[in-house]
């Protein structure tokens, strides 16, 4: 019983503080260079490099849940007041999202099988753009090579987190400074909002909603804002802390992956992610001709990155987080149905005699 309440070891605490410090340093450097979403992108890249160099970085599950709540709170507080007026144009982008997912899985799965000679299970589970926990759960049952799958998937998440801010600098992608707030949530409001977000997040987890803690926290924060319980913004320093912690969380996913394993799977992962970025960009260009929204906002909504990363980027770049979150929820639901179907097809294919 005593072990349930044991304090973390000094080594663990040192690793956590070191991880956060590395993320903060990377974010600060990117901010000094004037990059968009600097605290998030710079932190993620710095912690990734540190993890690959063998630095003892760590983000325990308890701290990850804190990050999820902070992201959900920030996304809810950043929801644009006119979000509901954009609903009429969402069916176009949602239809494009469904088409995009089919193209990504089909083309990247084929490429990983034919070019890099991965077995079909590894290739197609690596090609799914999202729902990493579900994908890894299936891989754990013996479908594909779990280590290769996680490397390719984590490369995808990291590259997408970096691609958007870099694209905002070098490409004609609009990004906006978040609205300048004049009033901020006070400590009591923050505490009450956090409690509501945690409770709703736990409820979503119990209901087995994908990304339950993030979506639950955002749902609570959004409902409270639209319900008139608060109009103030999140304090600026807390938003920066959220970005630093999110960057640390993304980068720490490389812990435990050796350099030899990374090199073996990285080429296929980089090419697959590059193909995914290209497909997303082309689909977004098509949708942008039919929908009057910022290209970058559409790109983030259609981008198959992690919800927490894309949501944080949406906040940093001044986009409508309700639009982004809604599309990522729909993507996860689509994948929930698509992944079992493709796995069944892969298993059936493996049982067939060679031609």
Coordinates of C-alpha atoms in Angstrom, one line a residue:
X1 CA 0.0 0.0 0.0
X2 CA 2.8 2.4 0.8
X3 CA 4.3 2.0 -2.7
X4 CA 1.1 3.6 -4.1
X5 CA 2.0 6.8 -2.4
X6 CA 5.8 6.7 -2.8
X7 CA 7.4 9.9 -4.0
X8 CA 9.2 9.9 -7.4
X9 CA 12.9 9.2 -7.2
X10 CA 15.5 12.1 -7.4
X11 CA 16.7 10.6 -10.7
X12 CA 13.1 10.8 -12.1
X13 CA 12.6 14.3 -10.9
X14 CA 16.0 15.4 -12.4
X15 CA 15.0 13.8 -15.8
X16 CA 11.6 15.6 -15.8
X17 CA 13.1 19.0 -14.9
X18 CA 15.9 18.5 -17.4
X19 CA 13.4 17.7 -20.1
X20 CA 11.3 20.8 -19.4
X21 CA 14.5 22.9 -19.3
X22 CA 15.6 21.6 -22.7
X23 CA 12.2 22.3 -24.2
X24 CA 12.2 25.8 -22.7
X25 CA 15.7 26.5 -24.1
X26 CA 14.7 25.2 -27.5
X27 CA 11.6 27.3 -27.5
X28 CA 13.4 30.3 -26.3
X29 CA 16.0 30.0 -29.1
X30 CA 13.2 29.6 -31.7
X31 CA 11.4 32.6 -30.3
X32 CA 14.6 34.7 -30.5
X33 CA 14.7 33.8 -34.2
X34 CA 11.2 35.0 -34.6
X35 CA 9.7 31.7 -35.8
X36 CA 5.9 31.2 -35.5
X37 CA 4.8 28.7 -32.8
X38 CA 8.4 29.0 -31.5
X39 CA 7.9 27.7 -28.0
X40 CA 6.2 24.6 -29.3
X41 CA 8.3 23.8 -32.3
X42 CA 11.6 24.7 -30.8
X43 CA 10.9 22.7 -27.6
X44 CA 9.8 19.6 -29.5
X45 CA 12.9 19.6 -31.7
X46 CA 15.3 20.2 -28.8
X47 CA 13.9 17.4 -26.7
X48 CA 13.9 15.0 -29.7
X49 CA 17.6 15.7 -30.4
X50 CA 18.3 15.3 -26.7
X51 CA 16.5 11.9 -26.5
X52 CA 18.3 10.6 -29.6
X53 CA 21.6 11.6 -28.0
X54 CA 20.9 9.6 -25.0
X55 CA 20.0 12.4 -22.6
X56 CA 17.8 11.1 -19.8
X57 CA 14.6 12.9 -20.8
X58 CA 11.2 11.9 -19.3
X59 CA 7.6 12.9 -19.2
X60 CA 5.6 10.7 -16.8
X61 CA 2.0 9.8 -17.4
X62 CA 0.8 12.1 -14.6
X63 CA 2.5 15.1 -16.1
X64 CA 1.2 14.2 -19.6
X65 CA -2.3 14.4 -18.2
X66 CA -1.6 17.8 -16.8
X67 CA -0.4 18.9 -20.3
X68 CA -3.5 17.4 -21.9
X69 CA -5.7 19.4 -19.5
X70 CA -3.8 22.7 -20.1
X71 CA -4.0 22.2 -23.9
X72 CA -7.8 21.5 -23.7
X73 CA -8.3 24.6 -21.5
X74 CA -6.3 26.7 -23.9
X75 CA -8.1 25.4 -26.9
X76 CA -11.5 26.0 -25.3
X77 CA -10.5 29.5 -24.2
X78 CA -9.3 30.3 -27.7
X79 CA -12.5 29.3 -29.5
X80 CA -13.6 32.0 -31.9
X81 CA -17.0 33.6 -30.9
X82 CA -18.2 33.1 -34.5
X83 CA -17.1 29.5 -34.8
X84 CA -20.7 28.3 -35.2
X85 CA -21.2 30.5 -38.2
X86 CA -18.6 28.4 -40.0
X87 CA -20.5 25.1 -39.6
X88 CA -22.1 25.5 -43.1
X89 CA -18.7 25.1 -44.8
X90 CA -17.5 22.2 -42.7
X91 CA -19.1 19.4 -44.8
X92 CA -16.8 20.3 -47.7
X93 CA -13.7 20.0 -45.6
X94 CA -14.9 16.9 -43.8
X95 CA -15.6 15.1 -47.2
X96 CA -12.0 16.2 -48.2
X97 CA -10.7 14.7 -45.0
X98 CA -12.3 11.3 -45.7
X99 CA -10.9 11.3 -49.2
X100 CA -7.5 12.3 -48.0
X101 CA -7.3 9.5 -45.4
X102 CA -8.0 6.9 -48.1
X103 CA -5.3 8.3 -50.4
X104 CA -2.7 8.5 -47.6
X105 CA -3.2 5.0 -46.3
X106 CA -3.3 3.5 -49.8
X107 CA -0.3 5.3 -51.2
X108 CA 2.0 5.3 -48.2
X109 CA 1.2 1.7 -47.3
X110 CA 1.9 0.6 -50.8
X111 CA 5.2 2.5 -50.9
X112 CA 6.4 1.1 -47.6
X113 CA 5.6 -2.4 -48.8
X114 CA 7.1 -2.2 -52.3
X115 CA 10.0 0.2 -51.9
X116 CA 11.2 -0.5 -48.3
X117 CA 10.0 -4.2 -48.3
X118 CA 8.2 -3.9 -45.0
X119 CA 5.7 -6.6 -44.3
X120 CA 2.0 -5.5 -45.0
X121 CA 1.1 -5.3 -41.3
X122 CA 4.0 -3.0 -40.5
X123 CA 3.6 -0.9 -43.6
X124 CA -0.2 -0.3 -43.3
X125 CA -0.2 0.3 -39.5
X126 CA 2.7 2.8 -40.1
X127 CA 0.6 4.5 -42.8
X128 CA -2.4 5.3 -40.6
X129 CA -2.4 9.1 -40.0
X130 CA -3.2 9.1 -36.3
X131 CA -4.9 7.1 -33.5
X132 CA -1.4 6.0 -32.3
X133 CA -2.7 4.3 -29.2
X134 CA -5.1 2.2 -31.2
X135 CA -2.5 1.3 -33.8
X136 CA 0.1 0.3 -31.2
X137 CA -2.6 -1.8 -29.4
X138 CA -3.2 -3.8 -32.6
X139 CA 0.6 -4.1 -33.2
X140 CA 1.0 -5.5 -29.7
X141 CA -1.2 -8.4 -30.7
X142 CA 1.4 -9.5 -33.3
X143 CA 0.4 -7.5 -36.3
X144 CA 3.6 -5.9 -37.8
X145 CA 6.8 -4.8 -36.1
X146 CA 5.8 -2.6 -33.2
X147 CA 9.2 -0.9 -32.9
X148 CA 9.3 0.1 -36.6
X149 CA 5.7 1.3 -36.4
X150 CA 6.2 3.6 -33.4
X151 CA 9.4 5.1 -35.0
X152 CA 7.6 5.9 -38.3
X153 CA 4.5 7.3 -36.4
X154 CA 6.5 9.5 -34.1
X155 CA 8.5 10.9 -37.0
X156 CA 5.2 11.8 -38.6
X157 CA 4.0 13.7 -35.4
X158 CA 7.3 15.5 -35.1
X159 CA 7.6 16.5 -38.7
X160 CA 4.1 17.8 -38.9
X161 CA 4.6 19.9 -35.7
X162 CA 7.7 21.4 -37.3
X163 CA 6.3 21.7 -40.9
X164 CA 3.5 24.1 -40.1
X165 CA 5.6 26.9 -38.4
X166 CA 8.4 26.5 -41.0
X167 CA 5.8 26.7 -43.8
X168 CA 4.3 29.8 -42.3
X169 CA 7.7 31.5 -42.7
X170 CA 8.7 30.3 -46.2
X171 CA 5.3 29.7 -47.9
X172 CA 2.3 32.0 -48.5
X173 CA 0.5 30.5 -45.5
X174 CA -1.3 33.1 -43.4
X175 CA -0.8 33.1 -39.7
X176 CA -2.2 35.7 -37.3
X177 CA -1.1 37.0 -34.0
X178 CA -3.6 35.7 -31.4
X179 CA -6.1 38.4 -30.4
X180 CA -4.7 40.8 -27.8
X181 CA -6.5 40.1 -24.6
X182 CA -7.2 42.9 -22.1
X183 CA -8.6 40.6 -19.3
X184 CA -7.2 37.3 -18.0
X185 CA -8.6 34.5 -15.9
X186 CA -7.8 35.0 -12.3
X187 CA -6.4 32.1 -10.1
X188 CA -9.9 31.2 -8.7
X189 CA -11.4 31.1 -12.2
X190 CA -8.4 29.0 -13.5
X191 CA -8.8 26.6 -10.6
X192 CA -12.6 26.1 -11.1
X193 CA -12.1 25.8 -14.9
X194 CA -9.3 23.2 -14.4
X195 CA -11.6 21.1 -12.0
X196 CA -14.4 21.1 -14.6
X197 CA -11.9 20.2 -17.4
X198 CA -10.4 17.3 -15.4
X199 CA -13.8 15.9 -14.4
X200 CA -15.0 16.1 -18.0
X201 CA -11.8 14.6 -19.3
X202 CA -12.1 11.6 -16.9
X203 CA -15.7 11.1 -18.0
X204 CA -14.6 11.1 -21.7
X205 CA -11.9 8.6 -20.9
X206 CA -14.4 6.4 -19.1
X207 CA -16.6 6.6 -22.2
X208 CA -13.6 5.5 -24.3
X209 CA -13.6 8.7 -26.3
X210 CA -10.4 9.0 -28.4
X211 CA -8.0 11.6 -26.9
X212 CA -10.4 11.8 -24.0
X213 CA -8.5 14.0 -21.6
X214 CA -7.8 16.7 -24.3
X215 CA -11.2 16.6 -25.8
X216 CA -13.0 16.5 -22.4
X217 CA -11.0 19.5 -21.2
X218 CA -11.7 21.4 -24.4
X219 CA -15.4 20.5 -24.3
X220 CA -15.7 21.8 -20.7
X221 CA -13.7 25.0 -21.4
X222 CA -15.7 25.7 -24.6
X223 CA -19.1 25.1 -23.0
X224 CA -18.2 27.4 -20.1
X225 CA -17.1 30.1 -22.5
X226 CA -20.0 29.9 -24.9
X227 CA -22.3 29.6 -21.8
X228 CA -21.0 33.0 -20.6
X229 CA -19.3 31.7 -17.5
X230 CA -16.1 33.5 -18.5
X231 CA -14.9 35.8 -21.3
X232 CA -11.3 36.3 -20.2
X233 CA -8.3 34.8 -21.9
X234 CA -5.7 32.4 -20.5
X235 CA -2.8 34.2 -18.9
X236 CA 0.1 34.6 -21.4
X237 CA 2.8 32.9 -19.2
X238 CA 0.5 29.9 -18.7
X239 CA 0.0 29.5 -22.5
X240 CA 3.8 29.6 -23.0
X241 CA 4.2 27.0 -20.2
X242 CA 1.6 24.9 -22.0
X243 CA 3.6 25.1 -25.3
X244 CA 6.9 24.2 -23.5
X245 CA 5.3 21.2 -21.9
X246 CA 3.7 20.1 -25.1
X247 CA 7.0 20.3 -27.0
X248 CA 8.7 18.3 -24.2
X249 CA 5.9 15.6 -24.5
X250 CA 6.3 15.3 -28.3
X251 CA 10.1 15.1 -28.1
X252 CA 10.1 12.6 -25.3
X253 CA 8.3 10.0 -27.5
X254 CA 11.7 9.2 -28.9
X255 CA 12.9 7.8 -25.5
X256 CA 13.9 4.2 -25.7
X257 CA 14.5 4.2 -29.5
X258 CA 18.1 3.5 -30.3
X259 CA 20.0 5.3 -33.0
X260 CA 20.3 2.1 -35.0
X261 CA 16.6 1.4 -34.8
X262 CA 15.9 5.0 -35.8
X263 CA 18.2 4.9 -38.8
X264 CA 16.7 1.6 -40.0
X265 CA 13.1 3.0 -40.0
X266 CA 13.7 6.7 -40.5
X267 CA 14.1 6.8 -44.3
X268 CA 10.8 5.1 -44.8
X269 CA 9.2 7.2 -42.1
X270 CA 10.5 10.5 -43.6
X271 CA 9.4 9.7 -47.1
X272 CA 6.0 8.5 -45.9
X273 CA 5.6 11.7 -43.9
X274 CA 6.7 13.8 -46.8
X275 CA 4.1 12.1 -49.0
X276 CA 1.5 12.7 -46.3
X277 CA 2.4 16.4 -46.1
X278 CA 2.2 16.6 -49.9
X279 CA -1.2 15.0 -50.0
X280 CA -2.6 17.2 -47.2
X281 CA -1.3 20.3 -49.0
X282 CA -2.8 19.4 -52.3
X283 CA -6.2 18.5 -50.7
X284 CA -6.1 21.8 -48.7
X285 CA -5.4 23.8 -51.9
X286 CA -8.5 22.2 -53.5
X287 CA -10.7 22.9 -50.4
X288 CA -9.4 26.5 -50.1
X289 CA -10.9 27.2 -53.6
X290 CA -14.3 26.3 -52.2
X291 CA -14.2 27.5 -48.6
X292 CA -13.4 31.0 -47.4
X293 CA -11.0 30.2 -44.6
X294 CA -7.2 30.8 -44.0
X295 CA -5.2 28.2 -45.8
X296 CA -3.2 27.4 -42.6
X297 CA -6.4 26.8 -40.6
X298 CA -7.6 24.4 -43.2
X299 CA -4.2 22.7 -43.4
X300 CA -4.2 22.2 -39.6
X301 CA -7.7 20.8 -39.6
X302 CA -6.8 18.3 -42.4
X303 CA -3.4 17.6 -41.1
X304 CA -2.9 14.1 -39.5
X305 CA -0.9 15.3 -36.6
X306 CA -1.6 14.6 -32.9
X307 CA -4.6 16.5 -31.6
X308 CA -2.7 18.1 -28.8
X309 CA 0.1 19.3 -31.2
X310 CA -2.2 20.6 -33.9
X311 CA -4.4 22.3 -31.3
X312 CA -1.5 24.0 -29.7
X313 CA -0.3 25.2 -33.1
X314 CA -3.7 26.5 -33.9
X315 CA -3.6 28.6 -30.7
X316 CA -0.1 29.9 -31.5
X317 CA -1.0 30.8 -35.0
X318 CA -4.2 32.5 -34.2
X319 CA -6.6 30.0 -35.9
X320 CA -10.1 28.8 -34.9
X321 CA -9.4 25.9 -32.6
X322 CA -13.1 24.7 -32.7
X323 CA -12.7 24.0 -36.5
X324 CA -9.3 22.3 -36.0
X325 CA -10.5 20.1 -33.0
X326 CA -13.7 19.1 -34.8
X327 CA -11.9 17.8 -37.8
X328 CA -9.4 15.9 -35.7
X329 CA -12.2 14.2 -33.7
X330 CA -13.9 13.1 -37.0
X331 CA -10.5 11.9 -38.3
X332 CA -10.1 9.7 -35.1
X333 CA -13.6 8.3 -35.5
X334 CA -13.0 7.5 -39.2
X335 CA -9.7 5.7 -38.3
X336 CA -11.5 3.8 -35.5
X337 CA -13.6 2.1 -38.3
X338 CA -10.9 2.0 -41.0
X339 CA -8.0 0.5 -38.9
X340 CA -9.8 -2.8 -38.1
X341 CA -11.0 -3.2 -41.8
X342 CA -7.5 -2.7 -43.1
X343 CA -6.0 -5.1 -40.5
X344 CA -8.6 -7.7 -41.5
X345 CA -7.6 -7.2 -45.2
X346 CA -3.9 -7.5 -44.3
X347 CA -4.4 -10.7 -42.4
X348 CA -6.5 -12.2 -45.2
X349 CA -3.8 -11.2 -47.7
X350 CA -1.1 -12.9 -45.6
X351 CA -3.2 -16.1 -45.5
X352 CA -3.6 -16.2 -49.3
X353 CA -1.1 -18.4 -51.3
X354 CA 1.5 -16.4 -53.4
X355 CA 0.5 -16.0 -57.0

